[in-house]
Every structure is written in C-alpha cells, then in structure tokens.
Amino acid sequence: GAGVSQTPSNKVTEKGKYVELRCDPISGHTALYWYRQSLGQGPEFLIYFQGTGAADDSGLPNDRFFAVRPEGSVSTLKIQRTERGDSAVYLCASSLTGVFGETQYFGPGTRLLVL
Amino acid sequence: AQKVTQAQTEISVVEKEDVTLDCVYETRDTTYYLFWYKQPPSGELVFLIRRNSFDEQNEISGRYSWNFQKSTSSFNFTITASQVVDSAVYFCALSEFNNNDMRFGAGTRLTVKP
C-alpha cells in the first residue's frame, strides 16, 4: 500500500507570498500530523488532526499558519505572507487512530525555501 | 516539559564496527512512549521502534538493538556490524500521555565508511 505522500516536494517562493502544502495520508488513517524540520534539527510539532477537526494546533507558530482537512483525508498546510524564517522541510505524518503512543508514519516532506 | 537529548551530533565509523547512539529524555509523566526513527539522505523518516514506559525489556531486531533504562532515563540504540547503508540521521522521540505532539531530539548523523 502507498505511504504518506506530500506535494510539492520542493517549493521556492518569495517573501510575502502565500503557499499551500499538501499531504495525502495512508489510506484509512484517521490521525494526521504536521511537523516542521529546520536544518540540523529534529521535527517540531505543528498541528494534529483527528478526522476533519484540528484536535491540537498548539504548535502553529503564529496566525500566518493554518491547516485544513475538510474530508478527513487530504490535508493542506497554508502559510500566508511567508517570511525567510519559514524556510524548512514540512513533514506530514499519519497514524491509524491517533491513540496515545501510536506509531506515526511520515511522508518525504516538502522543502520550502522563502527568498 | 518534555525534552529529548541526543548529545552525539555526528558519529563516523568504519564498516563492521559496532556503534551506539545515545538518547536521554526528561519527563514528569510515568506513562510515555519512546521512538527511534531513521532519516536517510532521501529525507523520509523511517520508523524503527516504539517502546512504552512500562516495558523495560531490551529489544533486538537483526543488527539493531535497543537498551531502555528508566533509572537513567535513557533509550540507547546500538547497530552491530554497521554497514554503509546505515548512514543516516537517527532521531529519538518521546510521546507523553495526553500530549498529541511527539518531541524529537536533534538527531545524530551516523556516517559509515567502507
């Protein structure tokens, strides 16, 4: 079966622009997570979806970041008015039910570069 | 607060050597999970192992083994007879009960030379 997929794999944008990053989780997984990984660091949690709703968005750095998952499957991470500091790899993960301690399976990430 | 420390930033070994990657964690919870992931140059995080806080049994999977010691808050990972394909960044991560986020260490970059 297919794993987690993310598009685009790379995105270059200019400061101030709007970007959308897409995640397609493993089929049947109800839980979906977004992480951000800066160079030389481990992934940092951004937001967690259980089904269609954002169950925990405590990791979003500010209100320029927003994510949706309207049908409980594909999710889109949206960044408004991008800044150079937003440059990072954005990782998506999914797990079967979202129960505590469940293994999360990661996609290949989207590498975002803000010029 | 959760915290995961991987003190070794980079390790370089020659093929067939054994290597241990250290992971020390901090948590006030008694219920938690620990994970190891591998991130090869392709960038995708690959799940290796999950261990809950109530299971201190060491685990071996082929050339990989893990040593979990609650007394020292450590969850170390050993690769026996390393191979070039083991070259990657390895992350240790902690998940606390009722927290949805998984807290990762900064990773250890392992280079295995032929």
XYZ file of N, CA and C in Angstrom:
687
model
N 0.817 -1.193 0.000
C 0.000 0.000 0.000
C 0.852 1.245 0.000
N 0.279 2.324 -0.445
C 1.011 3.574 -0.548
C 1.245 4.150 0.832
N 2.356 4.850 0.959
C 2.653 5.540 2.201
C 2.090 6.939 2.163
N 2.562 7.769 3.062
C 2.162 9.167 3.097
C 2.838 9.895 1.928
N 2.049 10.657 1.201
C 2.646 11.416 0.101
C 2.449 12.909 0.341
N 3.407 13.684 -0.128
C 3.362 15.124 0.042
C 3.729 15.800 -1.271
N 3.005 16.860 -1.560
C 3.320 17.651 -2.755
C 3.236 19.136 -2.432
N 4.056 19.960 -3.083
C 5.174 19.551 -3.938
C 6.331 19.029 -3.095
N 7.319 18.456 -3.725
C 8.486 18.018 -2.971
C 9.382 19.213 -2.644
N 9.373 20.193 -3.512
C 10.122 21.423 -3.297
C 9.275 22.614 -3.694
N 9.410 23.687 -2.935
C 8.674 24.899 -3.242
C 9.567 26.094 -2.954
N 9.760 26.923 -3.970
C 10.517 28.155 -3.798
C 9.541 29.304 -3.983
N 9.548 30.228 -3.049
C 8.641 31.356 -3.123
C 9.352 32.619 -2.661
N 8.703 33.728 -2.881
C 9.281 34.995 -2.455
C 8.636 35.445 -1.148
N 9.379 36.150 -0.404
C 8.889 36.713 0.860
C 7.589 37.454 0.611
N 6.612 37.168 1.486
C 5.323 37.840 1.383
C 4.272 37.062 0.610
N 4.697 36.012 -0.089
C 3.737 35.243 -0.875
C 3.005 34.213 -0.004
N 1.959 33.667 -0.601
C 1.142 32.643 0.052
C 1.504 31.272 -0.538
N 1.600 30.249 0.317
C 1.895 28.906 -0.179
C 0.953 27.883 0.444
N 0.737 26.818 -0.298
C -0.061 25.698 0.186
C 0.750 24.428 0.011
N 0.785 23.631 1.054
C 1.493 22.359 1.026
C 0.466 21.258 1.283
N 0.565 20.209 0.497
C -0.470 19.171 0.547
C 0.078 17.873 1.127
N -0.784 17.192 1.882
C -0.425 15.890 2.448
C -1.550 14.899 2.195
N -1.179 13.733 1.701
C -2.128 12.650 1.482
C -1.724 11.494 2.403
N -2.497 11.233 3.456
C -2.067 10.228 4.441
C -2.265 8.810 3.930
N -1.799 7.884 4.717
C -2.032 6.477 4.410
C -3.542 6.219 4.453
N -4.041 5.494 3.490
C -5.471 5.228 3.394
C -5.983 4.569 4.672
N -7.053 5.132 5.212
C -7.651 4.571 6.421
C -7.139 5.166 7.711
N -6.086 5.969 7.635
C -5.559 6.610 8.840
C -6.403 7.835 9.167
N -6.902 7.876 10.410
C -7.763 8.994 10.788
C -6.978 10.155 11.394
N -5.784 9.862 11.890
C -4.977 10.906 12.521
C -3.919 11.405 11.548
N -3.740 12.728 11.544
C -2.760 13.348 10.647
C -2.022 14.443 11.402
N -0.726 14.514 11.195
C 0.128 15.445 11.919
C 0.989 16.230 10.922
N 1.231 17.495 11.270
C 2.210 18.296 10.526
C 3.355 18.644 11.473
N 4.561 18.545 10.929
C 5.767 18.927 11.656
C 6.601 19.837 10.749
N 7.482 20.600 11.382
C 8.426 21.428 10.642
C 9.837 21.048 11.089
N 10.705 20.853 10.119
C 12.074 20.472 10.444
C 13.043 21.496 9.854
N 13.710 22.215 10.748
C 14.730 23.161 10.308
C 16.050 22.429 10.160
N 16.964 23.025 9.432
C 18.243 22.391 9.134
C 18.983 22.002 10.413
N 19.356 20.743 10.490
C 20.135 20.278 11.635
C 19.332 20.051 12.908
N 18.026 20.084 12.782
C 17.162 19.897 13.951
C 16.212 18.727 13.746
N 15.612 18.298 14.833
C 14.562 17.296 14.720
C 13.242 17.957 14.350
N 12.295 17.181 13.891
C 10.981 17.733 13.563
C 10.315 18.358 14.787
N 9.579 19.442 14.536
C 8.825 20.107 15.598
C 7.341 20.076 15.242
N 6.556 19.696 16.206
C 5.121 19.548 16.013
C 4.452 20.876 15.675
N 3.524 20.807 14.714
C 2.737 21.989 14.363
C 1.265 21.807 14.732
N 0.647 20.733 14.191
C -0.795 20.570 14.348
C -1.163 19.103 14.182
N -2.244 18.722 14.847
C -2.732 17.348 14.802
C -4.217 17.367 14.453
N -4.594 16.536 13.483
C -5.996 16.367 13.096
C -6.483 14.979 13.507
N -7.681 14.964 14.055
C -8.375 13.703 14.273
C -9.623 13.795 13.390
N -9.613 13.050 12.301
C -10.691 13.208 11.332
C -10.595 14.556 10.645
N -11.692 15.277 10.634
C -11.717 16.572 9.950
C -11.295 17.728 10.842
N -11.304 17.512 12.138
C -11.060 18.620 13.052
C -9.642 18.694 13.559
N -9.186 19.918 13.761
C -7.858 20.126 14.336
C -7.959 19.922 15.834
N -7.476 18.782 16.295
C -7.590 18.451 17.716
C -6.567 19.206 18.556
N -5.466 19.600 17.934
C -4.415 20.294 18.670
C -3.600 21.109 17.678
N -3.713 22.429 17.779
C -2.931 23.302 16.886
C -1.940 24.134 17.679
N -1.548 23.626 18.831
C -0.699 24.388 19.746
C 0.701 24.642 19.204
N 1.110 23.894 18.202
C 2.454 24.059 17.652
C 2.553 25.068 16.524
N 1.436 25.559 16.036
C 1.499 26.552 14.964
C 2.175 27.813 15.503
N 3.187 28.308 14.816
C 3.988 29.405 15.382
C 3.262 30.742 15.462
N 2.353 31.003 14.567
C 1.598 32.262 14.589
C 0.412 32.147 13.643
N -0.363 33.212 13.549
C -1.604 33.129 12.782
C -1.395 33.195 11.276
N -0.157 33.228 10.822
C 0.076 33.113 9.380
C -0.041 31.660 8.917
N 0.011 30.760 9.867
C -0.048 29.327 9.559
C -1.455 28.804 9.843
N -1.948 28.025 8.902
C -3.290 27.462 9.047
C -3.326 26.141 8.309
N -4.092 25.181 8.799
C -4.188 23.896 8.116
C -5.628 23.433 8.117
N -5.986 22.700 7.076
C -7.340 22.167 6.956
C -7.286 20.715 6.531
N -8.385 20.054 6.824
C -8.528 18.643 6.403
C -10.033 18.403 6.215
N -10.605 19.010 5.213
C -12.063 19.105 5.078
C -12.824 17.786 4.978
N -12.217 16.762 4.426
C -12.936 15.498 4.270
C -12.301 14.392 5.089
N -11.425 14.760 5.985
C -10.832 13.765 6.870
C -9.762 12.914 6.234
N -9.296 13.330 5.060
C -8.225 12.584 4.410
C -7.077 13.528 4.090
N -7.079 14.098 2.891
C -6.024 15.020 2.481
C -6.039 16.259 3.363
N -4.836 16.741 3.660
C -4.710 17.965 4.443
C -3.857 18.970 3.676
N -4.155 20.242 3.905
C -3.366 21.318 3.302
C -2.876 22.241 4.402
N -1.591 22.481 4.399
C -0.987 23.460 5.301
C -0.817 24.752 4.514
N -1.345 25.821 5.068
C -1.333 27.101 4.353
C -0.486 28.107 5.136
N 0.374 28.784 4.426
C 1.210 29.803 5.052
C 1.004 31.117 4.308
N 0.568 32.118 5.050
C 0.339 33.443 4.458
C 1.557 34.321 4.713
N 1.743 35.274 3.825
C 2.796 36.291 3.998
C 4.108 35.641 4.443
N 4.585 34.722 3.641
C 5.760 33.950 4.024
C 6.946 34.843 4.366
N 7.736 34.344 5.305
C 8.956 35.029 5.740
C 10.137 34.088 5.523
N 11.336 34.664 5.453
C 12.520 33.835 5.199
C 12.684 32.781 6.291
N 12.275 33.118 7.496
C 12.368 32.170 8.605
C 11.437 30.975 8.488
N 10.512 31.031 7.542
C 9.620 29.886 7.329
C 10.303 28.794 6.510
N 11.457 29.084 5.964
C 12.185 28.092 5.159
C 12.529 26.884 6.027
N 12.106 25.725 5.580
C 12.288 24.487 6.349
C 11.713 23.341 5.522
N 11.846 22.137 6.064
C 11.144 20.996 5.483
C 9.884 20.770 6.307
N 8.763 20.711 5.627
C 7.486 20.485 6.293
C 7.099 19.017 6.094
N 6.988 18.336 7.227
C 6.719 16.907 7.208
C 5.288 16.624 7.635
N 4.699 15.671 6.990
C 3.369 15.212 7.347
C 3.478 13.761 7.807
N 2.684 13.399 8.793
C 2.659 12.021 9.267
C 1.217 11.609 9.491
N 0.970 10.320 9.452
C -0.367 9.834 9.780
C -0.259 8.601 10.675
N -1.315 8.365 11.421
C -1.399 7.143 12.221
C -2.832 6.627 12.151
N -3.005 5.382 12.515
C -4.284 4.720 12.261
C -5.454 5.378 12.996
N -5.299 5.587 14.292
C -6.431 6.112 15.066
C -6.089 7.367 15.856
N -4.802 7.644 16.056
C -4.418 8.789 16.863
C -4.362 8.494 18.352
N -4.556 7.244 18.731
C -4.491 6.909 20.152
C -3.084 7.178 20.664
N -2.974 7.487 21.938
C -1.698 7.808 22.558
C -0.640 6.737 22.267
N 0.523 7.214 21.839
C 1.654 6.322 21.648
C 1.671 5.566 20.337
N 0.678 5.807 19.503
C 0.615 5.097 18.232
C 1.740 5.543 17.315
N 2.264 4.628 16.538
C 3.346 4.956 15.620
C 2.847 5.886 14.519
N 3.618 6.916 14.271
C 3.320 7.846 13.192
C 4.215 7.515 12.006
N 3.622 7.519 10.822
C 4.350 7.222 9.589
C 4.468 8.508 8.787
N 5.699 8.810 8.409
C 5.995 10.103 7.805
C 6.081 10.045 6.284
N 5.738 11.175 5.686
C 5.948 11.374 4.262
C 7.337 11.911 3.994
N 7.662 12.121 2.715
C 9.004 12.577 2.335
C 9.248 14.051 2.595
N 8.196 14.795 2.897
C 8.367 16.203 3.215
C 8.290 17.122 2.009
N 7.991 18.381 2.280
C 8.083 19.453 1.289
C 9.161 20.419 1.759
N 10.145 20.624 0.909
C 11.213 21.564 1.244
C 10.806 22.938 0.762
N 10.574 23.843 1.707
C 10.133 25.204 1.379
C 11.304 26.168 1.521
N 11.524 26.947 0.483
C 12.554 27.973 0.518
C 11.904 29.317 0.224
N 12.034 30.225 1.173
C 11.486 31.569 1.005
C 12.630 32.533 0.737
N 12.605 33.143 -0.439
C 13.704 34.034 -0.825
C 13.427 35.476 -0.402
N 7.895 19.626 31.390
C 8.136 19.769 29.950
C 8.914 18.574 29.431
N 8.635 18.228 28.206
C 9.351 17.121 27.590
C 10.678 17.613 27.049
N 11.647 16.726 27.050
C 12.916 17.074 26.434
C 13.640 15.792 26.054
N 14.179 15.788 24.879
C 14.968 14.651 24.409
C 16.339 15.154 24.003
N 17.375 14.547 24.544
C 18.742 14.962 24.257
C 19.512 13.858 23.553
N 20.016 14.197 22.406
C 20.929 13.304 21.683
C 22.258 14.049 21.619
N 23.118 13.723 22.550
C 24.329 14.510 22.735
C 25.327 14.360 21.580
N 25.262 13.238 20.906
C 26.192 12.999 19.797
C 25.624 13.639 18.531
N 26.264 14.672 18.060
C 25.786 15.327 16.853
C 26.143 14.506 15.611
N 27.389 14.044 15.597
C 27.849 13.254 14.455
C 28.739 12.122 14.940
N 28.590 10.977 14.301
C 29.456 9.834 14.586
C 29.919 9.268 13.249
N 31.190 8.927 13.188
C 31.719 8.309 11.985
C 32.410 7.005 12.371
N 32.050 5.927 11.699
C 32.653 4.626 11.971
C 33.035 3.986 10.653
N 33.819 2.938 10.762
C 34.181 2.146 9.599
C 33.271 0.931 9.555
N 32.922 0.547 8.378
C 32.038 -0.600 8.196
C 32.470 -1.775 9.082
N 31.454 -2.438 9.638
C 31.580 -3.612 10.501
C 31.841 -3.240 11.961
N 32.088 -1.992 12.237
C 32.200 -1.589 13.640
C 30.810 -1.546 14.277
N 30.749 -1.735 15.582
C 29.519 -1.533 16.332
C 29.452 -0.066 16.742
N 28.229 0.451 16.809
C 28.076 1.848 17.193
C 26.819 2.002 18.039
N 26.917 2.843 19.073
C 25.772 3.109 19.953
C 25.411 4.574 19.886
N 24.130 4.818 19.646
C 23.596 6.175 19.606
C 22.844 6.414 20.915
N 23.196 7.503 21.572
C 22.628 7.764 22.901
C 21.374 8.628 22.810
N 20.459 8.366 23.724
C 19.249 9.178 23.848
C 18.891 9.282 25.321
N 18.788 10.499 25.811
C 18.371 10.748 27.185
C 17.129 11.616 27.141
N 16.156 11.298 27.956
C 14.899 12.047 27.911
C 14.523 12.550 29.289
N 13.654 13.544 29.310
C 13.132 14.103 30.551
C 11.621 14.137 30.467
N 10.958 13.640 31.484
C 9.505 13.743 31.561
C 9.063 13.574 32.992
N 7.966 14.207 33.347
C 7.400 14.037 34.679
C 6.345 12.925 34.667
N 5.950 12.529 33.458
C 4.925 11.500 33.349
C 5.495 10.121 33.664
N 4.642 9.255 34.155
C 5.047 7.858 34.329
C 4.629 7.023 33.126
N 3.742 7.592 32.304
C 3.253 6.890 31.122
C 3.706 7.642 29.883
N 4.511 6.993 29.093
C 5.030 7.640 27.892
C 5.536 6.574 26.935
N 5.787 7.005 25.703
C 6.371 6.140 24.688
C 7.659 6.777 24.174
N 8.575 5.930 23.795
C 9.817 6.356 23.169
C 9.927 5.721 21.790
N 10.516 6.458 20.885
C 10.625 6.016 19.498
C 12.040 6.278 18.981
N 12.422 5.501 17.982
C 13.582 5.810 17.159
C 13.140 5.811 15.703
N 13.621 6.853 14.992
C 13.385 6.965 13.561
C 14.719 7.145 12.854
N 14.775 6.682 11.617
C 15.948 6.852 10.764
C 15.578 7.794 9.629
N 16.450 8.752 9.334
C 16.213 9.668 8.223
C 17.382 9.562 7.247
N 17.235 8.754 6.209
C 18.300 8.637 5.207
C 18.379 9.903 4.366
N 19.361 9.993 3.496
C 19.511 11.205 2.668
C 18.262 11.565 1.870
N 17.422 10.607 1.575
C 16.188 10.905 0.835
C 15.244 11.796 1.642
N 15.417 11.808 2.958
C 14.651 12.735 3.784
C 13.455 12.151 4.517
N 12.993 10.994 4.104
C 11.794 10.443 4.740
C 12.142 9.770 6.060
N 11.407 10.088 7.096
C 11.620 9.466 8.407
C 11.072 8.048 8.393
N 11.917 7.103 8.752
C 11.537 5.697 8.750
C 11.444 5.209 10.197
N 10.303 4.682 10.556
C 10.089 4.185 11.908
C 10.955 2.955 12.156
N 11.598 2.919 13.340
C 12.419 1.770 13.710
C 11.827 0.995 14.877
N 11.467 1.713 15.955
C 10.991 1.012 17.140
C 10.158 1.942 18.004
N 9.256 1.349 18.757
C 8.462 2.042 19.758
C 8.541 1.255 21.048
N 8.661 1.956 22.161
C 8.743 1.287 23.453
C 7.918 2.068 24.460
N 7.048 1.411 25.224
C 6.306 2.131 26.249
C 7.048 2.093 27.578
N 6.686 3.008 28.451
C 7.431 3.223 29.687
C 7.332 2.069 30.668
N 6.411 1.177 30.450
C 6.237 0.044 31.365
C 6.964 -1.210 30.895
N 7.611 -1.096 29.774
C 8.292 -2.259 29.218
C 9.776 -1.964 29.084
N 10.557 -2.403 30.058
C 11.987 -2.116 30.038
C 12.803 -3.228 29.414
N 12.148 -4.184 28.827
C 12.898 -5.252 28.162
C 13.678 -4.688 26.991
N 14.911 -5.107 26.890
C 15.691 -4.720 25.731
C 15.181 -5.460 24.506
N 15.412 -4.882 23.355
C 14.907 -5.492 22.127
C 16.017 -5.604 21.098
N 15.969 -6.704 20.387
C 16.939 -6.931 19.311
C 16.162 -7.235 18.037
N 16.578 -6.574 16.957
C 15.992 -6.854 15.652
C 17.124 -6.892 14.645
N 17.558 -8.066 14.334
C 18.671 -8.211 13.407
C 19.932 -7.587 13.968
N 20.482 -6.617 13.253
C 21.710 -5.954 13.727
C 21.409 -4.796 14.683
N 20.135 -4.509 14.888
C 19.721 -3.392 15.733
C 19.342 -3.900 17.118
N 19.707 -3.145 18.140
C 19.250 -3.454 19.488
C 19.040 -2.144 20.246
N 18.143 -2.211 21.209
C 17.792 -1.030 21.980
C 17.867 -1.355 23.455
N 18.411 -0.427 24.229
C 18.566 -0.582 25.667
C 17.803 0.537 26.360
N 16.722 0.172 27.026
C 15.859 1.142 27.706
C 16.126 1.032 29.197
N 16.539 2.126 29.824
C 16.792 2.125 31.254
C 16.098 3.328 31.875
N 15.017 3.061 32.590
C 14.282 4.140 33.236
C 15.098 4.795 34.327
N 15.953 4.043 34.986
C 16.742 4.588 36.095
C 17.647 5.732 35.639
N 18.066 5.674 34.398
C 18.925 6.728 33.857
C 18.215 7.530 32.762
N 16.920 7.270 32.570
C 16.131 7.963 31.530
C 16.833 7.897 30.179
N 17.249 6.722 29.816
C 17.963 6.585 28.548
C 17.339 5.487 27.692
N 17.453 5.672 26.413
C 16.919 4.708 25.445
C 17.920 4.667 24.294
N 18.977 3.906 24.499
C 20.089 3.900 23.553
C 19.908 2.851 22.460
N 20.500 3.136 21.331
C 20.318 2.333 20.126
C 21.696 1.872 19.628
N 21.849 0.570 19.478
C 23.123 0.014 19.018
C 22.955 -0.676 17.680
N 23.864 -0.374 16.777
C 23.928 -1.072 15.499
C 25.181 -1.939 15.525
N 24.990 -3.208 15.335
C 26.102 -4.155 15.333
C 26.568 -4.387 13.896
N 27.855 -4.473 13.723
C 28.427 -4.722 12.389
C 27.845 -3.748 11.375
N 28.103 -2.479 11.605
C 27.494 -1.426 10.788
C 27.815 -1.604 9.304
N 26.887 -1.091 8.490
C 27.043 -1.152 7.035
C 26.883 0.255 6.470
N 27.391 0.438 5.280
C 27.309 1.758 4.635
C 25.860 2.233 4.542
N 24.945 1.302 4.327
C 23.520 1.668 4.194
C 22.927 2.169 5.500
N 23.640 1.999 6.602
C 23.164 2.532 7.884
C 23.418 4.031 7.994
N 24.160 4.591 7.081
C 24.444 6.028 7.123
C 23.141 6.812 7.001
N 22.885 7.654 7.982
C 21.629 8.400 8.048
C 21.672 9.276 9.292
N 20.618 10.072 9.460
C 20.420 10.781 10.725
C 19.388 9.997 11.516
N 19.684 9.740 12.766
C 18.796 8.956 13.620
C 18.209 9.858 14.705
N 16.899 9.763 14.850
C 16.191 10.590 15.817
C 15.545 9.719 16.889
N 15.664 10.180 18.105
C 14.954 9.620 19.240
C 13.790 10.565 19.541
N 12.651 10.032 19.932
C 11.485 10.884 20.171
C 10.694 10.370 21.364
N 9.995 11.294 22.022
C 9.222 10.999 23.227
C 7.788 11.453 23.031
N 6.858 10.629 23.439
C 5.446 10.987 23.411
C 4.863 10.754 24.789
N 4.331 11.820 25.396
C 3.763 11.735 26.729
C 2.262 11.491 26.666
N 1.745 10.853 27.694
C 0.315 10.584 27.782
C -0.469 11.884 27.716
N -1.492 11.907 26.881
C -2.367 13.072 26.710
C -1.699 14.248 26.016
N -0.530 14.028 25.455
C 0.082 15.024 24.573
C 0.047 14.495 23.152
N -0.409 15.302 22.245
C -0.516 14.848 20.865
C 0.780 15.001 20.094
N 1.680 15.809 20.636
C 2.913 16.007 19.884
C 3.955 14.993 20.298
N 4.807 14.658 19.361
C 5.950 13.808 19.609
C 7.160 14.731 19.639
N 7.937 14.670 20.717
C 9.083 15.572 20.872
C 10.350 14.855 20.436
N 10.998 15.417 19.438
C 12.190 14.796 18.870
C 13.470 15.395 19.434
N 14.506 14.570 19.499
C 15.841 15.092 19.752
C 16.376 15.743 18.485
N 17.564 16.294 18.584
C 18.162 16.997 17.446
C 18.770 16.053 16.426
N 18.855 14.778 16.782
C 19.356 13.789 15.832
C 20.841 13.560 15.934
N 21.264 12.367 15.537
C 22.679 12.012 15.437
C 22.945 11.584 14.001
N 23.892 12.243 13.363
C 24.247 11.875 11.985
C 25.311 10.789 12.037
N 24.956 9.623 11.544
C 25.884 8.488 11.505
C 26.413 8.316 10.094
N 27.720 8.287 9.984
C 28.372 8.004 8.702
C 29.155 6.716 8.846
N 28.858 5.773 7.997
C 29.575 4.501 7.984
C 30.419 4.463 6.717
N 31.728 4.397 6.912
C 32.648 4.418 5.768
C 33.025 3.002 5.375
N 33.176 2.778 4.083
C 33.526 1.421 3.629
C 34.969 1.063 3.994
